[in-house]
Amino acid sequence: GNSVTQMEGPVTLSEEAFLTINCTYTATGYPSLFWYVQYPGEGLQLLLKATKADDKGSNKGFEATYRKETTSFHLEKGSVQVSDSAVYFCALSDPGYSTLTFGKGTMLLVSP
Amino acid sequence: DVKVTQSSRYLVKRTGEKVFLECVQDMDHENMFWYRQDPGLGLRLIYFSYDVKMKEKGDIPEGYSVSREKKERFSLILESASTNQTSMYLCASTSDRIRNQPQHFGDGTRLSIL
């Protein structure tokens, strides 16, 4: 079956540091890949997505590239802000299906 | 903007009670989902629905049931609540008409079973 593995947190960074959160997946076929973010006390929001190999999703300074050869979708940001402190979830969906398989989430804490 | 509304942010119930969690979406989405979120386990799918009166079991359906009498509303039911069902519950919806659309989430219901 499908699975998503992401690095354990918390990831603790100072403001303006570079961020990488690793995500690898196991799936049959060619899934779509997503990053969701959950701010304290809220539900999940879509951060970015990619639907085919070599696609790059980007939003709010965050980027992730769909790497089929390494089955990875790592999240990066060049300069984090305190307001980026949240839990980040990597997820995949099989083509033609709307159900998602989530990773366990990575908490990011950014200090001033 | 899509709005997914969960009826309660916080709920406290007692062991053995029948508990209803309600979710409403305003975008005419075909698909609706219920997850529970627990520390260290991420989100796990309980049930989902592709259409009115239709339901499918997710990864952890035991102890739960669902109801979808109208397209916009998807209810999660704990038939006889137990302490191990204390968790954060998240509802989501998505359109089936366009492929690879993201799921839209409500703010969650934090349920405590005493």
PDB file of C-alpha atoms in Angstrom:
ATOM      1  CA  GLY A   1       0.000   0.000   0.000  1.00  0.00           C
ATOM      2  CA  ASN A   2       0.855   3.667  -0.089  1.00  0.00           C
ATOM      3  CA  SER A   3       2.964   5.280   2.605  1.00  0.00           C
ATOM      4  CA  VAL A   4       4.605   8.627   3.344  1.00  0.00           C
ATOM      5  CA  THR A   5       7.652   9.098   5.543  1.00  0.00           C
ATOM      6  CA  GLN A   6       8.734  12.508   6.737  1.00  0.00           C
ATOM      7  CA  MET A   7      11.434  13.607   9.117  1.00  0.00           C
ATOM      8  CA  GLU A   8      10.602  13.706  12.760  1.00  0.00           C
ATOM      9  CA  GLY A   9      10.519  16.994  14.564  1.00  0.00           C
ATOM     10  CA  PRO A  10      10.517  19.336  16.086  1.00  0.00           C
ATOM     11  CA  VAL A  11      12.724  21.269  13.729  1.00  0.00           C
ATOM     12  CA  THR A  12      14.007  24.338  15.553  1.00  0.00           C
ATOM     13  CA  LEU A  13      15.407  27.246  13.547  1.00  0.00           C
ATOM     14  CA  SER A  14      16.246  30.883  13.980  1.00  0.00           C
ATOM     15  CA  GLU A  15      14.472  33.472  11.862  1.00  0.00           C
ATOM     16  CA  GLU A  16      15.912  33.805   8.331  1.00  0.00           C
ATOM     17  CA  ALA A  17      17.474  30.323   8.413  1.00  0.00           C
ATOM     18  CA  PHE A  18      17.097  27.870   5.515  1.00  0.00           C
ATOM     19  CA  LEU A  19      14.490  25.162   5.930  1.00  0.00           C
ATOM     20  CA  THR A  20      14.356  21.641   4.561  1.00  0.00           C
ATOM     21  CA  ILE A  21      11.778  19.065   5.635  1.00  0.00           C
ATOM     22  CA  ASN A  22      12.340  15.697   4.015  1.00  0.00           C
ATOM     23  CA  CYS A  23       9.508  13.606   2.606  1.00  0.00           C
ATOM     24  CA  THR A  24       9.717  10.276   0.785  1.00  0.00           C
ATOM     25  CA  TYR A  25       6.880   8.116  -0.419  1.00  0.00           C
ATOM     26  CA  THR A  26       5.946   4.622  -1.529  1.00  0.00           C
ATOM     27  CA  ALA A  27       3.145   4.292  -4.043  1.00  0.00           C
ATOM     28  CA  THR A  28       2.042   2.365  -7.085  1.00  0.00           C
ATOM     29  CA  GLY A  29       1.699   4.347 -10.275  1.00  0.00           C
ATOM     30  CA  TYR A  30       2.135   8.100 -10.353  1.00  0.00           C
ATOM     31  CA  PRO A  31       0.598   9.783  -7.347  1.00  0.00           C
ATOM     32  CA  SER A  32      -0.066  13.463  -6.808  1.00  0.00           C
ATOM     33  CA  LEU A  33       1.936  14.972  -3.947  1.00  0.00           C
ATOM     34  CA  PHE A  34       0.932  17.654  -1.465  1.00  0.00           C
ATOM     35  CA  TRP A  35       2.261  19.649   1.444  1.00  0.00           C
ATOM     36  CA  TYR A  36      -0.293  20.807   4.004  1.00  0.00           C
ATOM     37  CA  VAL A  37       0.346  23.171   6.924  1.00  0.00           C
ATOM     38  CA  GLN A  38      -1.466  23.284  10.257  1.00  0.00           C
ATOM     39  CA  TYR A  39      -1.141  26.436  12.345  1.00  0.00           C
ATOM     40  CA  PRO A  40      -1.860  26.176  16.087  1.00  0.00           C
ATOM     41  CA  GLY A  41      -5.550  25.651  16.799  1.00  0.00           C
ATOM     42  CA  GLU A  42      -6.522  25.344  13.151  1.00  0.00           C
ATOM     43  CA  GLY A  43      -7.266  22.702  10.550  1.00  0.00           C
ATOM     44  CA  LEU A  44      -4.962  21.819   7.673  1.00  0.00           C
ATOM     45  CA  GLN A  45      -4.427  24.161   4.733  1.00  0.00           C
ATOM     46  CA  LEU A  46      -2.956  23.239   1.391  1.00  0.00           C
ATOM     47  CA  LEU A  47       0.504  24.780   1.046  1.00  0.00           C
ATOM     48  CA  LEU A  48       1.526  23.444  -2.373  1.00  0.00           C
ATOM     49  CA  LYS A  49       1.109  20.497  -4.693  1.00  0.00           C
ATOM     50  CA  ALA A  50       2.682  18.725  -7.679  1.00  0.00           C
ATOM     51  CA  THR A  51       0.904  16.292  -9.948  1.00  0.00           C
ATOM     52  CA  LYS A  52       3.674  14.789 -12.094  1.00  0.00           C
ATOM     53  CA  ALA A  53       7.380  14.072 -12.083  1.00  0.00           C
ATOM     54  CA  ASP A  54       9.693  17.127 -12.098  1.00  0.00           C
ATOM     55  CA  ASP A  55       6.812  19.475 -11.283  1.00  0.00           C
ATOM     56  CA  LYS A  56       7.710  22.145  -8.754  1.00  0.00           C
ATOM     57  CA  GLY A  57       5.024  23.375  -6.395  1.00  0.00           C
ATOM     58  CA  SER A  58       5.508  26.754  -4.740  1.00  0.00           C
ATOM     59  CA  ASN A  59       3.618  29.075  -2.421  1.00  0.00           C
ATOM     60  CA  LYS A  60       4.493  31.720   0.190  1.00  0.00           C
ATOM     61  CA  GLY A  61       8.221  31.217  -0.422  1.00  0.00           C
ATOM     62  CA  PHE A  62       8.002  27.446   0.074  1.00  0.00           C
ATOM     63  CA  GLU A  63       8.975  25.062  -2.724  1.00  0.00           C
ATOM     64  CA  ALA A  64       8.977  21.314  -3.332  1.00  0.00           C
ATOM     65  CA  THR A  65       9.948  19.327  -6.437  1.00  0.00           C
ATOM     66  CA  TYR A  66       8.398  15.975  -7.375  1.00  0.00           C
ATOM     67  CA  ARG A  67      11.373  13.630  -7.773  1.00  0.00           C
ATOM     68  CA  LYS A  68      10.234  10.299  -9.146  1.00  0.00           C
ATOM     69  CA  GLU A  69      13.727   8.761  -9.276  1.00  0.00           C
ATOM     70  CA  THR A  70      14.202   9.264  -5.536  1.00  0.00           C
ATOM     71  CA  THR A  71      10.466   9.095  -4.648  1.00  0.00           C
ATOM     72  CA  SER A  72      10.842  12.330  -2.736  1.00  0.00           C
ATOM     73  CA  PHE A  73       9.049  15.651  -2.293  1.00  0.00           C
ATOM     74  CA  HIS A  74      11.196  17.679   0.106  1.00  0.00           C
ATOM     75  CA  LEU A  75       9.879  21.016   1.356  1.00  0.00           C
ATOM     76  CA  GLU A  76      12.268  24.003   1.308  1.00  0.00           C
ATOM     77  CA  LYS A  77      12.205  27.670   2.174  1.00  0.00           C
ATOM     78  CA  GLY A  78      15.127  30.035   1.861  1.00  0.00           C
ATOM     79  CA  SER A  79      14.391  32.264   4.855  1.00  0.00           C
ATOM     80  CA  VAL A  80      11.889  31.236   7.514  1.00  0.00           C
ATOM     81  CA  GLN A  81       9.860  33.611   9.665  1.00  0.00           C
ATOM     82  CA  VAL A  82       8.424  33.238  13.146  1.00  0.00           C
ATOM     83  CA  SER A  83       4.986  33.079  11.520  1.00  0.00           C
ATOM     84  CA  ASP A  84       6.014  29.857   9.713  1.00  0.00           C
ATOM     85  CA  SER A  85       5.937  27.981  13.028  1.00  0.00           C
ATOM     86  CA  ALA A  86       3.409  25.200  12.425  1.00  0.00           C
ATOM     87  CA  VAL A  87       3.089  21.482  11.725  1.00  0.00           C
ATOM     88  CA  TYR A  88       3.790  20.446   8.125  1.00  0.00           C
ATOM     89  CA  PHE A  89       2.285  17.314   6.558  1.00  0.00           C
ATOM     90  CA  CYS A  90       3.388  15.600   3.376  1.00  0.00           C
ATOM     91  CA  ALA A  91       0.649  13.622   1.608  1.00  0.00           C
ATOM     92  CA  LEU A  92      -0.077  11.703  -1.583  1.00  0.00           C
ATOM     93  CA  SER A  93      -3.123  10.643  -3.541  1.00  0.00           C
ATOM     94  CA  ASP A  94      -3.427   7.980  -6.184  1.00  0.00           C
ATOM     95  CA  PRO A  95      -4.446   9.238  -9.620  1.00  0.00           C
ATOM     96  CA  GLY A  96      -8.189   9.059 -10.014  1.00  0.00           C
ATOM     97  CA  TYR A  97      -8.792   8.818  -6.270  1.00  0.00           C
ATOM     98  CA  SER A  98      -9.446  11.581  -3.799  1.00  0.00           C
ATOM     99  CA  THR A  99      -8.272   9.829  -0.635  1.00  0.00           C
ATOM    100  CA  LEU A 100      -4.990  11.032   0.860  1.00  0.00           C
ATOM    101  CA  THR A 101      -2.218   9.187   2.656  1.00  0.00           C
ATOM    102  CA  PHE A 102      -0.449  11.462   5.145  1.00  0.00           C
ATOM    103  CA  GLY A 103       2.927  11.442   6.792  1.00  0.00           C
ATOM    104  CA  LYS A 104       3.040  11.863  10.561  1.00  0.00           C
ATOM    105  CA  GLY A 105       3.795  15.562  10.402  1.00  0.00           C
ATOM    106  CA  THR A 106       6.840  17.670  11.264  1.00  0.00           C
ATOM    107  CA  MET A 107       6.617  20.491  13.762  1.00  0.00           C
ATOM    108  CA  LEU A 108       8.606  23.605  12.862  1.00  0.00           C
ATOM    109  CA  LEU A 109       9.520  26.111  15.557  1.00  0.00           C
ATOM    110  CA  VAL A 110      11.090  29.389  14.469  1.00  0.00           C
ATOM    111  CA  SER A 111      12.553  31.729  17.076  1.00  0.00           C
ATOM    112  CA  PRO A 112      13.266  35.453  16.619  1.00  0.00           C
TER     113      PRO A 112
ATOM    114  CA  ASP B   1     -13.380  30.312  -0.714  1.00  0.00           C
ATOM    115  CA  VAL B   2     -14.403  26.841   0.366  1.00  0.00           C
ATOM    116  CA  LYS B   3     -15.773  26.699   3.861  1.00  0.00           C
ATOM    117  CA  VAL B   4     -15.834  23.489   5.875  1.00  0.00           C
ATOM    118  CA  THR B   5     -17.525  24.006   9.205  1.00  0.00           C
ATOM    119  CA  GLN B   6     -17.383  21.629  12.122  1.00  0.00           C
ATOM    120  CA  SER B   7     -20.117  22.183  14.665  1.00  0.00           C
ATOM    121  CA  SER B   8     -17.950  22.179  17.811  1.00  0.00           C
ATOM    122  CA  ARG B   9     -14.341  23.164  18.514  1.00  0.00           C
ATOM    123  CA  TYR B  10     -14.279  21.418  21.872  1.00  0.00           C
ATOM    124  CA  LEU B  11     -16.492  18.631  23.191  1.00  0.00           C
ATOM    125  CA  VAL B  12     -16.445  16.660  26.433  1.00  0.00           C
ATOM    126  CA  LYS B  13     -18.469  13.460  26.731  1.00  0.00           C
ATOM    127  CA  ARG B  14     -18.660  10.464  29.012  1.00  0.00           C
ATOM    128  CA  THR B  15     -17.778   6.836  28.364  1.00  0.00           C
ATOM    129  CA  GLY B  16     -20.664   4.949  26.791  1.00  0.00           C
ATOM    130  CA  GLU B  17     -22.415   8.020  25.398  1.00  0.00           C
ATOM    131  CA  LYS B  18     -23.450   8.237  21.746  1.00  0.00           C
ATOM    132  CA  VAL B  19     -21.575  11.173  20.220  1.00  0.00           C
ATOM    133  CA  PHE B  20     -22.331  13.049  17.018  1.00  0.00           C
ATOM    134  CA  LEU B  21     -19.760  15.204  15.231  1.00  0.00           C
ATOM    135  CA  GLU B  22     -21.197  17.334  12.452  1.00  0.00           C
ATOM    136  CA  CYS B  23     -19.517  18.736   9.361  1.00  0.00           C
ATOM    137  CA  VAL B  24     -20.954  21.006   6.673  1.00  0.00           C
ATOM    138  CA  GLN B  25     -19.329  22.247   3.457  1.00  0.00           C
ATOM    139  CA  ASP B  26     -20.616  25.010   1.215  1.00  0.00           C
ATOM    140  CA  MET B  27     -19.001  24.198  -2.140  1.00  0.00           C
ATOM    141  CA  ASP B  28     -21.206  21.373  -3.410  1.00  0.00           C
ATOM    142  CA  HIS B  29     -18.320  18.909  -3.073  1.00  0.00           C
ATOM    143  CA  GLU B  30     -19.045  15.275  -3.793  1.00  0.00           C
ATOM    144  CA  ASN B  31     -16.383  13.828  -1.502  1.00  0.00           C
ATOM    145  CA  MET B  32     -16.206  14.193   2.256  1.00  0.00           C
ATOM    146  CA  PHE B  33     -13.838  12.660   4.790  1.00  0.00           C
ATOM    147  CA  TRP B  34     -13.388  12.154   8.528  1.00  0.00           C
ATOM    148  CA  TYR B  35      -9.910  11.849  10.057  1.00  0.00           C
ATOM    149  CA  ARG B  36      -8.580  11.639  13.545  1.00  0.00           C
ATOM    150  CA  GLN B  37      -5.297  13.276  14.437  1.00  0.00           C
ATOM    151  CA  ASP B  38      -3.118  11.992  17.263  1.00  0.00           C
ATOM    152  CA  PRO B  39       0.405  13.047  18.290  1.00  0.00           C
ATOM    153  CA  GLY B  40       3.033  10.909  16.598  1.00  0.00           C
ATOM    154  CA  LEU B  41       0.471   9.200  14.361  1.00  0.00           C
ATOM    155  CA  GLY B  42      -0.469  11.990  11.981  1.00  0.00           C
ATOM    156  CA  LEU B  43      -3.891  11.878  10.313  1.00  0.00           C
ATOM    157  CA  ARG B  44      -5.710   8.593   9.927  1.00  0.00           C
ATOM    158  CA  LEU B  45      -8.771   8.176   7.736  1.00  0.00           C
ATOM    159  CA  ILE B  46     -11.867   6.909   9.541  1.00  0.00           C
ATOM    160  CA  TYR B  47     -14.597   7.028   6.874  1.00  0.00           C
ATOM    161  CA  PHE B  48     -15.269   8.809   3.633  1.00  0.00           C
ATOM    162  CA  SER B  49     -18.160   9.354   1.279  1.00  0.00           C
ATOM    163  CA  TYR B  50     -18.334   9.867  -2.472  1.00  0.00           C
ATOM    164  CA  ASP B  51     -22.015  10.747  -2.613  1.00  0.00           C
ATOM    165  CA  VAL B  52     -25.220  11.092  -0.639  1.00  0.00           C
ATOM    166  CA  LYS B  53     -26.065   7.951   1.332  1.00  0.00           C
ATOM    167  CA  MET B  54     -22.768   6.413   0.272  1.00  0.00           C
ATOM    168  CA  LYS B  55     -19.954   5.558   2.692  1.00  0.00           C
ATOM    169  CA  GLU B  56     -16.644   3.761   2.599  1.00  0.00           C
ATOM    170  CA  LYS B  57     -14.459   2.558   5.455  1.00  0.00           C
ATOM    171  CA  GLY B  58     -11.080   4.140   5.845  1.00  0.00           C
ATOM    172  CA  ASP B  59      -8.110   2.789   7.754  1.00  0.00           C
ATOM    173  CA  ILE B  60      -9.585   2.866  11.279  1.00  0.00           C
ATOM    174  CA  PRO B  61     -13.412   2.557  11.128  1.00  0.00           C
ATOM    175  CA  GLU B  62     -13.854   0.429  14.249  1.00  0.00           C
ATOM    176  CA  GLY B  63     -16.080   2.079  16.834  1.00  0.00           C
ATOM    177  CA  TYR B  64     -17.357   4.691  14.383  1.00  0.00           C
ATOM    178  CA  SER B  65     -20.164   5.085  11.873  1.00  0.00           C
ATOM    179  CA  VAL B  66     -21.159   7.901   9.529  1.00  0.00           C
ATOM    180  CA  SER B  67     -24.227   9.415   7.952  1.00  0.00           C
ATOM    181  CA  ARG B  68     -24.608  11.429   4.774  1.00  0.00           C
ATOM    182  CA  GLU B  69     -28.252  12.278   4.177  1.00  0.00           C
ATOM    183  CA  LYS B  70     -27.517  15.523   2.323  1.00  0.00           C
ATOM    184  CA  LYS B  71     -24.644  16.373   0.026  1.00  0.00           C
ATOM    185  CA  GLU B  72     -23.332  19.204   2.183  1.00  0.00           C
ATOM    186  CA  ARG B  73     -23.411  17.391   5.525  1.00  0.00           C
ATOM    187  CA  PHE B  74     -21.332  14.464   6.767  1.00  0.00           C
ATOM    188  CA  SER B  75     -21.747  13.249  10.344  1.00  0.00           C
ATOM    189  CA  LEU B  76     -19.396  11.074  12.360  1.00  0.00           C
ATOM    190  CA  ILE B  77     -21.007   8.941  15.061  1.00  0.00           C
ATOM    191  CA  LEU B  78     -19.335   7.312  18.025  1.00  0.00           C
ATOM    192  CA  GLU B  79     -21.854   4.620  18.912  1.00  0.00           C
ATOM    193  CA  SER B  80     -20.560   4.090  22.452  1.00  0.00           C
ATOM    194  CA  ALA B  81     -17.719   6.464  23.255  1.00  0.00           C
ATOM    195  CA  SER B  82     -14.582   5.104  24.877  1.00  0.00           C
ATOM    196  CA  THR B  83     -11.563   6.867  26.353  1.00  0.00           C
ATOM    197  CA  ASN B  84      -9.324   5.735  23.482  1.00  0.00           C
ATOM    198  CA  GLN B  85     -11.462   7.844  21.171  1.00  0.00           C
ATOM    199  CA  THR B  86     -10.215  11.029  22.832  1.00  0.00           C
ATOM    200  CA  SER B  87      -8.618  12.837  19.908  1.00  0.00           C
ATOM    201  CA  MET B  88      -8.758  15.707  17.440  1.00  0.00           C
ATOM    202  CA  TYR B  89     -11.266  15.003  14.653  1.00  0.00           C
ATOM    203  CA  LEU B  90     -10.924  16.702  11.287  1.00  0.00           C
ATOM    204  CA  CYS B  91     -13.457  16.839   8.484  1.00  0.00           C
ATOM    205  CA  ALA B  92     -12.482  17.537   4.873  1.00  0.00           C
ATOM    206  CA  SER B  93     -14.108  17.798   1.454  1.00  0.00           C
ATOM    207  CA  THR B  94     -13.036  17.892  -2.169  1.00  0.00           C
ATOM    208  CA  SER B  95     -14.569  18.048  -5.616  1.00  0.00           C
ATOM    209  CA  ASP B  96     -14.612  14.940  -7.754  1.00  0.00           C
ATOM    210  CA  ARG B  97     -15.150  16.788 -10.981  1.00  0.00           C
ATOM    211  CA  ILE B  98     -11.581  17.995 -11.356  1.00  0.00           C
ATOM    212  CA  ARG B  99      -8.666  15.634 -10.780  1.00  0.00           C
ATOM    213  CA  ASN B 100      -5.962  16.194  -8.207  1.00  0.00           C
ATOM    214  CA  GLN B 101      -7.891  18.806  -6.299  1.00  0.00           C
ATOM    215  CA  PRO B 102      -6.757  19.329  -2.713  1.00  0.00           C
ATOM    216  CA  GLN B 103      -8.896  18.518   0.270  1.00  0.00           C
ATOM    217  CA  HIS B 104     -10.305  21.446   2.254  1.00  0.00           C
ATOM    218  CA  PHE B 105     -10.326  21.012   6.013  1.00  0.00           C
ATOM    219  CA  GLY B 106     -12.420  22.288   8.872  1.00  0.00           C
ATOM    220  CA  ASP B 107     -10.796  23.642  12.034  1.00  0.00           C
ATOM    221  CA  GLY B 108     -11.270  20.395  13.913  1.00  0.00           C
ATOM    222  CA  THR B 109     -13.162  19.192  16.970  1.00  0.00           C
ATOM    223  CA  ARG B 110     -11.117  18.322  20.031  1.00  0.00           C
ATOM    224  CA  LEU B 111     -13.085  15.545  21.704  1.00  0.00           C
ATOM    225  CA  SER B 112     -12.421  14.359  25.245  1.00  0.00           C
ATOM    226  CA  ILE B 113     -14.059  11.193  26.550  1.00  0.00           C
ATOM    227  CA  LEU B 114     -14.055  10.959  30.343  1.00  0.00           C
TER     228      LEU B 114
END
